[in-house]
Amino acid sequence: MLRYSIKRIMLASVTLFVILSLTFILVKYLPANTIPIDLLMEEGFDVDEWEKLYGFNQPVWEQYVLWVRNVFTRWDWGVSMQMRRGVGAFEVLMTNMPTTIRLNLIAFFISMPLGFALGILAALRKNKPLDHVISFFVMLFISIPSFVIVTLLMYYLGYKLGLFPIQYPPSNVSVELMYRGMVIPVLALSFGPIAGLTRYTRAELTEVLTSEFLLLARTKGLNKRQSVLRHALRNSMVPLVGIVIGNLVGIIGGSVIIERIYGVVGVGEVFLKALETFDYNVIMVTLAFYTSIGLIATLLVDISYGIVDPRIRMGARK
Amino acid sequence: MSVHNYDSDKELFRFTRTDERIFDTQFETKPIGYFKDAISRFRKNKASVFAFFILLIIITLSIVGPNLNGFDIKYIDSSLSYLPPKSNTLAKVGIMTGYKTYPGVPYATLERRYDLSSIIWMSEPYEQVSISGSKETIRTVVDIVLDEYQERFKPQELYISGGAALANMQSSPYYITHELLKEEIFTRFNPATQQWIIRDTSTYLVTVSYLGYYYADLVERGYSFTNTDQNPSFWFGTDGSGQDLFTHVWTGARTSLLIGFYVMIVTVSVGVVWGSISGYYGGTVDLLMERFTEILNGVPWLVAMTLIKLYFEDVPFFKTNPIFLIALALVITSWIGTSRSVRAQFYRYKGREYVLASRTLGAPDRRLIFKHILPNAIGPIITASVLIVPSAIFTESAIAFLNLGPSGTIISIGTLLSNGQSVLLSSPHMVLFPAIIISLLMISFNLFGNGLRDAFNPSLRGVE
């Protein structure tokens, strides 16, 4: 298991490196890859030093070598050229990180217990009215795109009823307004995970509930409550661990669309702005960030499956 | 204990049915094949069948819908902008009446702003404090419900100068109600520019009314009509350029479905081939192919879209067919899911005894793949090919929403939603209808796909 995990981690790192190298080269071959003029005009700006540091006006492969060296030796992801001139790209990303993490962490802690509870409820009352109601809403919230949900929330809760601000309030407002401003994005971020988790939990639990060992548990004299709590739930929770871990890692990524629509200044906003203004270094650092999150999530899910069920060995020979 | 000797006791036995010969009779029922079995199981799933019919309706409407109410998709008329939805039939039961609520209209200027007969309902006047800078102003305001169509199409008084065309009527066809003046000053109507040419050079005050959507046609045929009968009613309302949203929504649905369809074709063909090879051969081949998919999968679709847009937008083919550009961006990662499920099926079945038996008998790889293992993946492939459509539609909308798509004029559900977003508070119908359609599409595709998955899942065989 340890060997498998180490192998997977190594492979994921290689993948990350390849993706970033490819995108770096693809992005760098685009036009407008120069130092902005007004940065050149700024006082105390040393062109020679920058050329030495980041290799401007040099072939792309030389810039690439420099970039890799800077990242590995000094954790220097370059400098923002457009969004916040002269500020480190990594720092630009980090300034917006807390907002995204805060919103998504709240959404996570709301959606996890709710998803589990609803899934268990639906599985225990399978094919009864309660199950149908839950399954109906699960289908609804899995299907309806998040941007439609957040738009409707903004219109009805924000505008029609006037309960919450229509746009995410800036950071310098009162505490009360800040918390009210978090309601709509948190709701929009929660619906999807709740529905997804409910569906998974229901599916897993119903499968376990029909298995033979549960029948045995009942036969040997446990009542329904005992058999469900001690045998069914424990066994059905195991595959869900991977999903929860995946969601937890995904938290840092946030939702680009919801952030854009509700005007939340988070990580997604950095990414979109960087793409719009072609702020290369910021694009690269956000890209590295998103890619690693994705890879780490898959990695953790796969490894946790391996731990949980040793029969699963992805990559076995024919 | 005595042993009975059967040989000697022949009289204990006798032949039966010596008069007829007995054969195995043929089954009177027809054999149920894999697909027939799946279809019969699918039929039992009421929700999926319902979703299938909703899908059929949406697809039909996306084909015929744009021509249903006679509005031209290219027609631009600024005087028709942001009209609320109105249907003459449904207005009788009180929905889609073409009314619009205006909160906080200054009471003093109410009469000057609106035709009072167009106001359907008015609240009690109340005071509203507005703060601009450090100055506070208190105004008496009312909330009103306005018949937007009547208000917009009310006759207007206009000063028009001779010697030139009616400049302010260029975009909107208006009907000059003053017959006498019309004969005197307007010598002829120029159908090419849709303008009346004025003969003399003095200025006149005339009353003009909105002529209606079918203007040019009617004028050419010499119709006489009363103005109000010709007022159009837009079922889903209009957008900022006065274009009919109903026509646009169905055209958009058509685009979205087409993109989903293109993505589906590529996804299935690439995914099946890739997944089969990777799953069947395993080992190093699988490892390398998996690394490749992992690298592709690791690229966020936002980046894929941006890079593809920047690199390929100027290619002539994509300039004329911008939806293929979006389809290309979606295809880059979409086939990975299909290939993974095919690969998983191969892993599950390639070690089975029947495959081993076939291999022992000398079957080549080709036969094992296509004849013995791939048919097991048909179910997942069909399911995946249906489920890829809603995800393609979703991603397309998201791309449009974030303004990352090609800058050409694509009418898709996503671009409509994105346009509506900016006027959400004043004209919610611009978001509402595309939102309903995309939600319906997503729900029914998902339900239909899930129904197919359950129907094709062989592990459910014999259950129920």
PDB file of N, CA and C in Angstrom, chain A residues 41 59 63 70 94 110 122 135-136 143 180 186-187 193 224 236 243 273 275-276 279 282-283 297 305:
ATOM      1  N   MET A  41       8.620  53.006 -16.828  1.00  0.00           N
ATOM      2  CA  MET A  41       8.771  54.425 -16.494  1.00  0.00           C
ATOM      3  C   MET A  41       8.922  54.635 -14.996  1.00  0.00           C
ATOM      4  N   PRO A  59      14.591  33.930 -25.702  1.00  0.00           N
ATOM      5  CA  PRO A  59      13.792  32.819 -26.237  1.00  0.00           C
ATOM      6  C   PRO A  59      12.953  32.162 -25.146  1.00  0.00           C
ATOM      7  N   GLN A  63      13.418  31.450 -20.961  1.00  0.00           N
ATOM      8  CA  GLN A  63      12.496  31.947 -19.937  1.00  0.00           C
ATOM      9  C   GLN A  63      11.958  30.791 -19.102  1.00  0.00           C
ATOM     10  N   ASN A  70      13.542  29.607 -10.723  1.00  0.00           N
ATOM     11  CA  ASN A  70      13.009  30.545  -9.730  1.00  0.00           C
ATOM     12  C   ASN A  70      11.999  29.875  -8.810  1.00  0.00           C
ATOM     13  N   MET A  94      -2.596  34.833  -2.981  1.00  0.00           N
ATOM     14  CA  MET A  94      -2.842  34.602  -1.556  1.00  0.00           C
ATOM     15  C   MET A  94      -3.755  35.652  -0.931  1.00  0.00           C
ATOM     16  N   ILE A 110     -21.793  22.970   6.234  1.00  0.00           N
ATOM     17  CA  ILE A 110     -23.249  22.876   6.152  1.00  0.00           C
ATOM     18  C   ILE A 110     -23.649  21.671   5.320  1.00  0.00           C
ATOM     19  N   ALA A 122     -33.137   8.879   3.288  1.00  0.00           N
ATOM     20  CA  ALA A 122     -33.730   8.384   2.044  1.00  0.00           C
ATOM     21  C   ALA A 122     -33.521   6.885   1.910  1.00  0.00           C
ATOM     22  N   SER A 135     -35.328  12.390  -3.202  1.00  0.00           N
ATOM     23  CA  SER A 135     -34.718  12.074  -4.490  1.00  0.00           C
ATOM     24  C   SER A 135     -35.083  13.111  -5.550  1.00  0.00           C
ATOM     25  N   PHE A 136     -36.319  13.609  -5.473  1.00  0.00           N
ATOM     26  CA  PHE A 136     -36.755  14.641  -6.419  1.00  0.00           C
ATOM     27  C   PHE A 136     -35.877  15.884  -6.289  1.00  0.00           C
ATOM     28  N   SER A 143     -29.085  18.796 -11.224  1.00  0.00           N
ATOM     29  CA  SER A 143     -29.221  19.180 -12.626  1.00  0.00           C
ATOM     30  C   SER A 143     -29.123  20.682 -12.841  1.00  0.00           C
ATOM     31  N   ARG A 180     -24.350  38.798   6.385  1.00  0.00           N
ATOM     32  CA  ARG A 180     -25.521  38.648   5.524  1.00  0.00           C
ATOM     33  C   ARG A 180     -25.112  38.443   4.070  1.00  0.00           C
ATOM     34  N   VAL A 186     -22.939  31.102   0.071  1.00  0.00           N
ATOM     35  CA  VAL A 186     -22.832  29.840   0.815  1.00  0.00           C
ATOM     36  C   VAL A 186     -23.966  28.897   0.419  1.00  0.00           C
ATOM     37  N   LEU A 187     -25.195  29.467   0.302  1.00  0.00           N
ATOM     38  CA  LEU A 187     -26.317  28.635  -0.138  1.00  0.00           C
ATOM     39  C   LEU A 187     -26.045  28.052  -1.508  1.00  0.00           C
ATOM     40  N   PRO A 193     -23.185  20.158  -3.538  1.00  0.00           N
ATOM     41  CA  PRO A 193     -22.602  19.115  -2.689  1.00  0.00           C
ATOM     42  C   PRO A 193     -23.622  18.368  -1.843  1.00  0.00           C
ATOM     43  N   LYS A 224     -33.422  -3.706  14.176  1.00  0.00           N
ATOM     44  CA  LYS A 224     -33.104  -2.937  12.985  1.00  0.00           C
ATOM     45  C   LYS A 224     -32.129  -1.804  13.291  1.00  0.00           C
ATOM     46  N   SER A 236     -21.140   1.459   4.818  1.00  0.00           N
ATOM     47  CA  SER A 236     -21.463   2.331   3.698  1.00  0.00           C
ATOM     48  C   SER A 236     -20.663   3.625   3.762  1.00  0.00           C
ATOM     49  N   ILE A 243     -14.959  10.641  -1.061  1.00  0.00           N
ATOM     50  CA  ILE A 243     -15.696  11.778  -1.597  1.00  0.00           C
ATOM     51  C   ILE A 243     -15.547  12.994  -0.696  1.00  0.00           C
ATOM     52  N   LYS A 273      -9.501  37.496 -13.976  1.00  0.00           N
ATOM     53  CA  LYS A 273      -8.867  38.789 -14.288  1.00  0.00           C
ATOM     54  C   LYS A 273      -7.537  38.572 -14.978  1.00  0.00           C
ATOM     55  N   LEU A 275      -6.650  36.031 -16.759  1.00  0.00           N
ATOM     56  CA  LEU A 275      -6.885  35.575 -18.127  1.00  0.00           C
ATOM     57  C   LEU A 275      -7.302  36.734 -19.017  1.00  0.00           C
ATOM     58  N   GLU A 276      -8.130  37.631 -18.475  1.00  0.00           N
ATOM     59  CA  GLU A 276      -8.610  38.756 -19.274  1.00  0.00           C
ATOM     60  C   GLU A 276      -7.490  39.721 -19.615  1.00  0.00           C
ATOM     61  N   ASP A 279      -2.146  38.419 -17.679  1.00  0.00           N
ATOM     62  CA  ASP A 279      -1.119  38.620 -16.678  1.00  0.00           C
ATOM     63  C   ASP A 279      -0.423  37.261 -16.466  1.00  0.00           C
ATOM     64  N   VAL A 282       0.585  35.576 -13.084  1.00  0.00           N
ATOM     65  CA  VAL A 282      -0.573  35.268 -12.242  1.00  0.00           C
ATOM     66  C   VAL A 282      -1.340  34.099 -12.836  1.00  0.00           C
ATOM     67  N   ILE A 283      -1.463  34.074 -14.167  1.00  0.00           N
ATOM     68  CA  ILE A 283      -2.119  32.927 -14.815  1.00  0.00           C
ATOM     69  C   ILE A 283      -1.411  31.647 -14.400  1.00  0.00           C
ATOM     70  N   ALA A 297      -6.789  15.956  -5.085  1.00  0.00           N
ATOM     71  CA  ALA A 297      -8.099  15.383  -4.779  1.00  0.00           C
ATOM     72  C   ALA A 297      -8.217  13.969  -5.356  1.00  0.00           C
ATOM     73  N   TYR A 305      -9.486   4.711  -1.561  1.00  0.00           N
ATOM     74  CA  TYR A 305     -10.182   3.522  -2.047  1.00  0.00           C
ATOM     75  C   TYR A 305      -9.317   2.284  -1.859  1.00  0.00           C
TER      76      TYR A 305
END
